[in-house]
XYZ file of C-alpha atoms in Angstrom:
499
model
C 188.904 49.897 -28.620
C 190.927 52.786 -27.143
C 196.201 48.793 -27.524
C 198.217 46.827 -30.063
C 196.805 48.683 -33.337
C 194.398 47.714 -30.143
C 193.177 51.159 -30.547
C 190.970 50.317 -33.603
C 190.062 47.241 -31.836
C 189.609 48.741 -28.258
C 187.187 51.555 -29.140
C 185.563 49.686 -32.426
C 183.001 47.713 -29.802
C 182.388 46.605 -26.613
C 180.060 43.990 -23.950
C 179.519 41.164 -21.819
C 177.816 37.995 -19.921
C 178.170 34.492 -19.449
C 176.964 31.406 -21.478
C 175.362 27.994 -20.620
C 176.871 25.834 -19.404
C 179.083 28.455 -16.898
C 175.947 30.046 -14.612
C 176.914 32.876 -12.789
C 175.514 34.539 -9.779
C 174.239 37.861 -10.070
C 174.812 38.710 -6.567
C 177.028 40.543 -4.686
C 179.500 38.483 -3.282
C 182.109 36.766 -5.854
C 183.027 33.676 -4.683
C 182.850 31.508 -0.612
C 186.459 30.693 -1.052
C 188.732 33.596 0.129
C 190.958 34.860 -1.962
C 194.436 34.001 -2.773
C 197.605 36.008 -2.124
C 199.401 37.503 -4.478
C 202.872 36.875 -5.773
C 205.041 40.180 -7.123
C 207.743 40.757 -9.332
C 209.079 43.423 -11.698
C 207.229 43.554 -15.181
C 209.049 46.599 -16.346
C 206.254 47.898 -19.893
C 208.327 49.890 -22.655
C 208.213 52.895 -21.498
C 206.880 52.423 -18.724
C 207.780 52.865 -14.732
C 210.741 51.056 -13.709
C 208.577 49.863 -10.257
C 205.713 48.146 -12.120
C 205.020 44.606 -10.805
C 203.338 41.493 -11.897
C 201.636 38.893 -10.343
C 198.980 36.099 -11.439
C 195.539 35.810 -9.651
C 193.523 32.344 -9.888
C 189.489 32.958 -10.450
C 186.837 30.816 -10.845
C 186.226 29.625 -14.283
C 182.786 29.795 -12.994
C 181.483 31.413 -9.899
C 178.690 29.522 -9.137
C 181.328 26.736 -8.644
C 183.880 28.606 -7.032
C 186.211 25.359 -6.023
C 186.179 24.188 -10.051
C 187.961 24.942 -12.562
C 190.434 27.904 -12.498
C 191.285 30.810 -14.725
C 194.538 32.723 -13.906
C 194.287 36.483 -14.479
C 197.729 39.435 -15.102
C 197.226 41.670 -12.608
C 199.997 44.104 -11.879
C 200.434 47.588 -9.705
C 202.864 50.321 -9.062
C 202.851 51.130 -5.055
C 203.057 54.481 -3.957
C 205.915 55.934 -3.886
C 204.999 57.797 -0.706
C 204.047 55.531 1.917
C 202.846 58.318 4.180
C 200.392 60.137 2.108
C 198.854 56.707 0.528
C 195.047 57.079 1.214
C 194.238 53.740 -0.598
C 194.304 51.982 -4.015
C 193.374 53.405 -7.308
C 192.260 50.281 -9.959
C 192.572 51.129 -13.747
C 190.235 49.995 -15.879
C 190.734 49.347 -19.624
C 188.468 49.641 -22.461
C 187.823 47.169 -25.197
C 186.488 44.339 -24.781
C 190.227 43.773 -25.507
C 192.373 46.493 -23.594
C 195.238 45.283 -21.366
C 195.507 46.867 -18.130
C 198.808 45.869 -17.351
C 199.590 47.955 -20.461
C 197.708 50.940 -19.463
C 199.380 50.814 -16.345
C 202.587 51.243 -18.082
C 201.275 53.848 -19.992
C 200.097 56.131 -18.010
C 201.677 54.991 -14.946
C 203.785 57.860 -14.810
C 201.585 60.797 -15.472
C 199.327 59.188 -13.193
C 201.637 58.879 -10.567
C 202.430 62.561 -11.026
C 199.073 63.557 -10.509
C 198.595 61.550 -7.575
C 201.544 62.663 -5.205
C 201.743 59.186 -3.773
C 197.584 58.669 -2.536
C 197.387 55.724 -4.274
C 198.719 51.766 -5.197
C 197.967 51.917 -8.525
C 196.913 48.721 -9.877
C 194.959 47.170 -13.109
C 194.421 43.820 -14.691
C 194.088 41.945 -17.991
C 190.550 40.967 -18.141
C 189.959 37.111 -19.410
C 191.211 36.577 -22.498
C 193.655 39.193 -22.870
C 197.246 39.734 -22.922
C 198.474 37.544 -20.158
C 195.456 35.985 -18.685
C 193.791 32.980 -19.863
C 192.906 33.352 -23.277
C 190.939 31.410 -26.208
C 191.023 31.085 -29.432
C 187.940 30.584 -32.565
C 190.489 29.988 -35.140
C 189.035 32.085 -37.571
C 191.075 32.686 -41.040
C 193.301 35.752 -41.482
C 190.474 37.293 -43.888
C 187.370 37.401 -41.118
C 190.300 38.605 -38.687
C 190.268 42.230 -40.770
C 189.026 44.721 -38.790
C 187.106 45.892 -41.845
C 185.312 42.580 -41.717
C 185.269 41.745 -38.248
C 183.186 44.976 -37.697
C 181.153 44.228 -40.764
C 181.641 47.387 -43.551
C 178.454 46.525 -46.170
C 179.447 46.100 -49.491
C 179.567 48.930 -52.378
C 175.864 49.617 -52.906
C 175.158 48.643 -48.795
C 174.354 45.159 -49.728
C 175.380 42.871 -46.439
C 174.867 39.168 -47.682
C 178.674 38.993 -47.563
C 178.251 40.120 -43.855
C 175.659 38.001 -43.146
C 178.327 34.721 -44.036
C 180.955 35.967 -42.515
C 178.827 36.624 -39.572
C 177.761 33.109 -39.486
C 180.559 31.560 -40.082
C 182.470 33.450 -37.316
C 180.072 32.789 -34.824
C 180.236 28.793 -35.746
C 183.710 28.467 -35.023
C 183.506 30.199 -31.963
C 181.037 27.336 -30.799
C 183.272 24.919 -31.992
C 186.296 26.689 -30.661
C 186.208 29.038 -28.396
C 184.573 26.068 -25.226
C 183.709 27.258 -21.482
C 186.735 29.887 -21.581
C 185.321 31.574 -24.239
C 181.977 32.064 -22.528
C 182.917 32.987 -19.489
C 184.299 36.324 -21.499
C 181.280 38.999 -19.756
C 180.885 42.043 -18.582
C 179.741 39.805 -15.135
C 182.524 38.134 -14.883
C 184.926 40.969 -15.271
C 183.479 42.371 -12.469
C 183.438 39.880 -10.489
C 187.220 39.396 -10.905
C 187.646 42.982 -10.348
C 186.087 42.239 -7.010
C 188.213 39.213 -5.969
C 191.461 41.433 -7.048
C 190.402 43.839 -4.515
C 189.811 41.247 -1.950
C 193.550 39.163 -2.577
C 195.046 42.969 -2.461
C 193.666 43.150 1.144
C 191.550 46.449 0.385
C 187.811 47.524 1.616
C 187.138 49.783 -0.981
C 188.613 50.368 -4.382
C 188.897 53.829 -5.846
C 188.844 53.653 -9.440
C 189.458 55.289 -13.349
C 187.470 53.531 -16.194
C 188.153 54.614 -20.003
C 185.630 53.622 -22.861
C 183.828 50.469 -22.152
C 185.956 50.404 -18.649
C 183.532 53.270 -17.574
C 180.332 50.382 -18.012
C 182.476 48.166 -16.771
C 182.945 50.177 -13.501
C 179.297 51.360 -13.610
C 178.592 47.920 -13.093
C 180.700 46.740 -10.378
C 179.344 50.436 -8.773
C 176.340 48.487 -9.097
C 176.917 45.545 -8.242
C 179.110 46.129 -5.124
C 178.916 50.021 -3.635
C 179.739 48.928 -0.645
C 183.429 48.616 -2.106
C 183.823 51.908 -4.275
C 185.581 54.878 -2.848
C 186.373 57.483 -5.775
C 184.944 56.460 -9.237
C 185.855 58.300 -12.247
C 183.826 56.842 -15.795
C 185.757 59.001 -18.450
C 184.207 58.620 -22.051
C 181.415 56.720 -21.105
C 178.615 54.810 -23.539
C 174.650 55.041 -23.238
C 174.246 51.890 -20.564
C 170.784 50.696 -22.185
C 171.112 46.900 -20.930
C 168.445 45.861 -23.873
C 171.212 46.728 -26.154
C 174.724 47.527 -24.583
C 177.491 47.100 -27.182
C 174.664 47.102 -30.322
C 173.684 50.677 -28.997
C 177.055 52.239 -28.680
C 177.978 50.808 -32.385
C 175.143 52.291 -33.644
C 175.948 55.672 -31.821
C 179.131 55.937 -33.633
C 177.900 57.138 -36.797
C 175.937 60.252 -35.413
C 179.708 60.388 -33.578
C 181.799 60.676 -36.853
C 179.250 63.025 -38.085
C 179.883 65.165 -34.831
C 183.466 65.085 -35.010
C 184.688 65.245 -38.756
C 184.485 68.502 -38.648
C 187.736 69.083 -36.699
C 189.744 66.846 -38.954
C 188.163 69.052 -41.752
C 189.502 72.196 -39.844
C 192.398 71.039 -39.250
C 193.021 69.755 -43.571
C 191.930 72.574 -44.638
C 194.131 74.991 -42.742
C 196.919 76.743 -44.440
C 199.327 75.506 -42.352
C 198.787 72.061 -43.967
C 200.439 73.373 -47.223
C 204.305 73.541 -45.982
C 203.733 69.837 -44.737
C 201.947 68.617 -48.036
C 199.364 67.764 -46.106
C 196.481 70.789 -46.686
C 193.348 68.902 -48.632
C 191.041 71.963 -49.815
C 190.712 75.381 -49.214
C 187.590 75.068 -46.700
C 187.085 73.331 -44.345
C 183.497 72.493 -46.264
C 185.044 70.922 -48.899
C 187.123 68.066 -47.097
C 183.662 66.188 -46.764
C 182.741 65.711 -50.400
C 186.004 65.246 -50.990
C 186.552 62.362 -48.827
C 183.122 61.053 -49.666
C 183.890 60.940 -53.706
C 187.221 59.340 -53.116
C 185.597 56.452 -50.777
C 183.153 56.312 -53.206
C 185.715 55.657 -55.558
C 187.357 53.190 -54.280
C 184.496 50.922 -53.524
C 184.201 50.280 -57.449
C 188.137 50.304 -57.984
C 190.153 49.779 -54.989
C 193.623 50.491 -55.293
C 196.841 48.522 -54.447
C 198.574 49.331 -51.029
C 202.024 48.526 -50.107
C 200.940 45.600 -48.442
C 200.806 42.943 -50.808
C 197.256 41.193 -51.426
C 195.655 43.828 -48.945
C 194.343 47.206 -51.135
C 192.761 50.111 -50.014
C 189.326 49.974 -50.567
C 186.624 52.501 -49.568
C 186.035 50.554 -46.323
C 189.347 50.647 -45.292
C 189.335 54.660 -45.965
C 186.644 54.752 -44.039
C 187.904 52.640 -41.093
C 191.229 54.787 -41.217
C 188.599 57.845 -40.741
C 187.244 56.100 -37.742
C 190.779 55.592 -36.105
C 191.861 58.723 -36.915
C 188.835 60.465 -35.140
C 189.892 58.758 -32.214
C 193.023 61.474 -31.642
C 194.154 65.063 -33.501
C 197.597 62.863 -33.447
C 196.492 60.449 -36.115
C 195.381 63.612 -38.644
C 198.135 63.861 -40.237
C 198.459 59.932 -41.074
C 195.024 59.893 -42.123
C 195.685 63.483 -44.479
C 198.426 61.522 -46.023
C 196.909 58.198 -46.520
C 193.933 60.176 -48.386
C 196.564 62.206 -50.941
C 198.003 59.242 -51.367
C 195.201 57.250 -52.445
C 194.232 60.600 -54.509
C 197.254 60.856 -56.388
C 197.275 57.948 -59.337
C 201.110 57.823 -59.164
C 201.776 57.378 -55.553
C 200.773 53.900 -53.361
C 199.285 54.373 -50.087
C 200.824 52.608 -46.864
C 197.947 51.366 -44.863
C 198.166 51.771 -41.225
C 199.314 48.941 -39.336
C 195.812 48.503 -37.482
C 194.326 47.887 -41.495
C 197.513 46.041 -43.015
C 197.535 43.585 -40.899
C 194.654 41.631 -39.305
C 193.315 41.069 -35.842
C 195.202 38.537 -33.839
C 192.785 35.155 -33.555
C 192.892 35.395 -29.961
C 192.211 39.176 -29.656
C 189.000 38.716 -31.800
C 187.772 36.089 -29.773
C 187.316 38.150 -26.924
C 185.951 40.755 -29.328
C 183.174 38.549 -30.060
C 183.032 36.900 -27.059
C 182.222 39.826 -24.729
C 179.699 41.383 -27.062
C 177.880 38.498 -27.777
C 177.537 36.939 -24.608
C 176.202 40.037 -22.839
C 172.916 40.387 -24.457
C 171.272 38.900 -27.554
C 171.029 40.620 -30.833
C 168.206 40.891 -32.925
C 168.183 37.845 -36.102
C 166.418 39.273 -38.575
C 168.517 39.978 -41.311
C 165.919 42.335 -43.251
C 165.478 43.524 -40.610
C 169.957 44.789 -40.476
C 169.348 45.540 -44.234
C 166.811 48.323 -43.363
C 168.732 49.476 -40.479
C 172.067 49.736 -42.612
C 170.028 51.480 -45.623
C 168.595 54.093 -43.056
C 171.593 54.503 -41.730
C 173.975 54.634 -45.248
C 171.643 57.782 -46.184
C 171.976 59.742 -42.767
C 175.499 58.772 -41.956
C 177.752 58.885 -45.370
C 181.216 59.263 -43.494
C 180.286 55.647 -41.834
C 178.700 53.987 -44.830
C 175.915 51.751 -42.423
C 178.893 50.222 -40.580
C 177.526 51.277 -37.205
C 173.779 50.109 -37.717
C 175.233 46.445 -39.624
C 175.190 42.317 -38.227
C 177.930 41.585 -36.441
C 178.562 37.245 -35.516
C 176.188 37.965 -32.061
C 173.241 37.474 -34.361
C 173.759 33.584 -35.105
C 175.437 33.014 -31.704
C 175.089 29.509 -30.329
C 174.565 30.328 -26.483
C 172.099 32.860 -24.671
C 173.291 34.808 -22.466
C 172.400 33.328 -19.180
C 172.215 36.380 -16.950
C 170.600 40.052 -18.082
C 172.859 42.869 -18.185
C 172.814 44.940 -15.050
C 170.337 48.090 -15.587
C 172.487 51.202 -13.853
C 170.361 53.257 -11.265
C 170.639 55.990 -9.011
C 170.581 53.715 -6.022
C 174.281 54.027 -4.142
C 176.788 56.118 -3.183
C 177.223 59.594 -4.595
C 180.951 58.917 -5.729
C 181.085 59.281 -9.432
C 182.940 61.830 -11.316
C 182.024 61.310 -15.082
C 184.144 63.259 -17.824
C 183.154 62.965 -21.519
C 184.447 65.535 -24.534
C 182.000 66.827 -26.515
C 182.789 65.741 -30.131
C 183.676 61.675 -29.062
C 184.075 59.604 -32.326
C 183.258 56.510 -30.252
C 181.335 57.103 -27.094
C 179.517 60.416 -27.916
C 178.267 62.793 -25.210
C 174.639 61.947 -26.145
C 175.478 58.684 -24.895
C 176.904 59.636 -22.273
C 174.777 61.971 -20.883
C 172.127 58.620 -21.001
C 174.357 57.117 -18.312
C 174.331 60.369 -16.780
C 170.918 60.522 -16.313
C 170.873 56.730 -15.599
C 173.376 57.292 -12.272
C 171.263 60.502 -11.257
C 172.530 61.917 -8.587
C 175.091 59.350 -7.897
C 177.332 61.291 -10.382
C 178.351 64.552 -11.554
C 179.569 65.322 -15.481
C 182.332 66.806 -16.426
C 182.257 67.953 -20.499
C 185.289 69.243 -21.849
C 185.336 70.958 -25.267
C 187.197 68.821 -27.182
C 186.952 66.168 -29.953
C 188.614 62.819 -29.601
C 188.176 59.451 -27.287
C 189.640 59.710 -24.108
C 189.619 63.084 -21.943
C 191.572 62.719 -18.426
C 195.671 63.336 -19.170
C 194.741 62.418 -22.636
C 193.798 66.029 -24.816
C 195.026 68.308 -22.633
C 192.644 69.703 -21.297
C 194.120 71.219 -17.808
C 190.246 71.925 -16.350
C 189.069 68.557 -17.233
C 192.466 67.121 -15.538
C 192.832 69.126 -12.634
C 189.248 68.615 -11.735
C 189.412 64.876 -12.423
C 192.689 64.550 -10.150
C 191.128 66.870 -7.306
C 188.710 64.337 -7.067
C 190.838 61.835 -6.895
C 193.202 63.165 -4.393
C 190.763 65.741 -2.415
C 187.623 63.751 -2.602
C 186.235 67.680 -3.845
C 183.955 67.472 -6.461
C 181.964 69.743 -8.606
C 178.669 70.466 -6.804
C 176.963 70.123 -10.244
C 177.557 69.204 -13.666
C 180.629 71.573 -15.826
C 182.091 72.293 -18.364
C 185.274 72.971 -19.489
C 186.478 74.923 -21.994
C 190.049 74.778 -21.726
């Protein structure tokens, strides 16, 4: 997810693997051809450092046939501003399936150059299919590009039939649509382009920081190629199950609202909500039923929003919920968005991320990644079950987490397994996870944990949200994440934070 309203998007899902007719090679070496030089040239991001530069890097559309048809990936990096402490070259890695890293490099470009004191090139790249690389398209209609339907809310009562169309119908235009571009969108392949990056920049070894599903991402290419990793940080990281991948860490997320609610119920029912309007009960214990009456509510009678032809309905309270968890920033939106919607003379302003829907291209590689990493299950009583089971143990998420998403009518099979993480490689991994993640939740985590063994050491910081290094503000969590980094120290066993 976790971003254009891209944080929704970014941390919603995540996955990936080839399809048909583009085999791929599951072994280690990405392509015969060497790799091509790169190109630079000032890509200034709002906000961002003035020295950040672009450049375009060709890839095989298709690695077994690395002289055929070419993709052409963003790639951009911000040298070191201190050519004589530069140790090597630190890769971002963005979550999603979706996130830019060209725009996380402008992001946190500066902090992290801060933090570094010059050790590193910093450099990151816009996977296939997003922002400025190669993208494709399913041409699906502006309704099944909703977030609330993309990721598949059940109806009212949990019924899913609606799901179950929309489902099908997204994943047939995708076949129609989306051709060999589309389904080259994998997990595989990202690595593998992360690997020919590192080769055009000239390097032996990257160092790297992966965020959300950029940590399995980097698990992978640790995998895959350990031979080329340096210092690898995985910061909120997912349970790396390969029979299940991006179906697992949905289905983690409602046990993960349920975990972190109770901040945002803190924080609305403290008294220093009532000067800002904002305060929604007197205990904390009561901002649950609350919330759970008035989503309740608006599944029978949804109510108009200031966006025309687009009302708040109890899915779309409950998606806000989900964004919201993501950051102790976005309380107060969500606080207001729920008074508003309480209140029968007031109209609620949906957020942006709900307002508007998905960009076509964005929710290709959505779907793309997810599905063509592993195959779903197709039974659909078999997803009715699941979401009933899940509607009565998870309220806040309503069976969203456990419901069919378009991977369960999609046209190709994955053509290669997901990679199954191990303990075999280089001890060189610094995980760091909070505790109360809405999205990648430390019991997740700590199942990649114990999948890298003693590869990795964990770093748990008590705090809620998605994201932990220069993200909550946690100085323990950072400082031991960028003594890694810059030191090579790390903690001699797993710690925790409190701070």
């Amino acid at each position: 997810m976790p971003t254009y309203a891209r944080r929704a998007l970014l941390l919603a899902l995540s996955t990936t693997v080839v399809a048909s007719t583009l085999t791929a090679t599951a072994t280690a070496s990405t392509a015969t051809t060497p790799a091509p030089g790169l190109t630079w040239r000032s890509c200034v991001q709002p906000g961002g450092p003035a020295e950040q530069e672009c450049a375009e890097l060709p890839v095989p559309l298709d690695y077994r046939d690395p002289d055929g048809p070419r993709l052409t990936l963003a790639v951009s990096r911000l040298r070191s501003e201190r050519p004589e402490a530069r140790r090597g070259t630190l890769l971002l890695i963005p979550g999603g399936p979706g996130g830019s890293g060209v725009q996380r490099l402008g992001q946190k470009g500066v902090a992290l150059r801060k933090e570094m004191a010059g050790a590193y090139d910093i450099v990151s790249l816009d996977p296939r299919g997003v922002g400025g690389s190669t993208r494709a398209s399913c041409g699906l209609s502006e309704d099944d590009r909703h977030l609330v339907n993309l990721r598949s809310w059940p109806g009212p009562n949990g019924e899913i039939a609606e799901n179950v169309a929309r489902s099908r119908r997204i994943a047939d235009a995708c076949d129609r649509q989306g051709g060999a571009v589309l389904r080259s969108f994998t997990t595989a392949n990202e690595v593998r382009d992360i690997d020919r990056f590192r080769q055009a920049l000239g390097e032996e070894k990257l160092s790297a920081w992966g965020i959300s599903y950029g940590t399995y991402v980097g698990a992978v290419y640790a995998q895959k190629y350990p031979q080329h990793t340096d210092r690898w940080v995985l910061d909120s990281s997912g349970d790396p199950d390969p029979a299940r991948v991006a179906r697992g860490w949905q289905a983690n997320m409602a046990a993960a609202a349920d975990d972190r609610f109770p901040d945002f119920a803190a924080w609305a029912a403290d008294p220093a909500r009532e000067s800002e309007g904002l305060r929604l009960g007197e205990r904390p214990e009561d901002i649950r039923p609350l919330f759970l009456a008035l989503a309740s509510g608006l599944d029978r009678r949804p109510k108009e929003s200031t966006t025309p032809g687009v009302p708040l309905t109890g899915s779309r309270l409950r998606q806000a919920l989900q964004n919201a968890l993501y950051s102790d920033a976005s309380f107060p939106q969500l606080a207001r968005l729920i008074r508003t919607a309480r209140n029968p003379a007031e109209t609620p302003a949906l957020p942006a991320d709900l307002a508007q829907p998905v960009p076509d291209q964005d929710a290709a590689v959505i779907a793309g990644v997810i599905c063509n990493d592993v195959r779903w299950p197709a039974s659909i009583p078999a997803f009715e079950r699941a979401v009933a089971a899940d509607r009565v143990r998870h309220p806040l998420t309503a069976g969203m987490p456990a419901n069919i998403f378009p991977c369960a009518f999609w046209k190709d099979a994955p053509v290669e397994k997901p990679t199954r993480i191990t303990a075999e490689g280089p001890s060189n991994i610094l995980m760091i996870q909070n505790l109360r993640d809405p999205s990648t939740p430390y019991f997740g985590a700590q199942k990649m944990r114990q999948a890298l063994g003693g590869r990795a050491r964990l770093v748990a910081t008590g705090h809620g949200g998605h994201g932990a290094y220069l993200a909550n503000g946690n100085a323990c969590g950072d400082r031991t994440v960028t003594d890694f980094l810059t030191t090579g120290h790390r903690p001699k066993q797993d710690t925790y934070c409190a701070d």
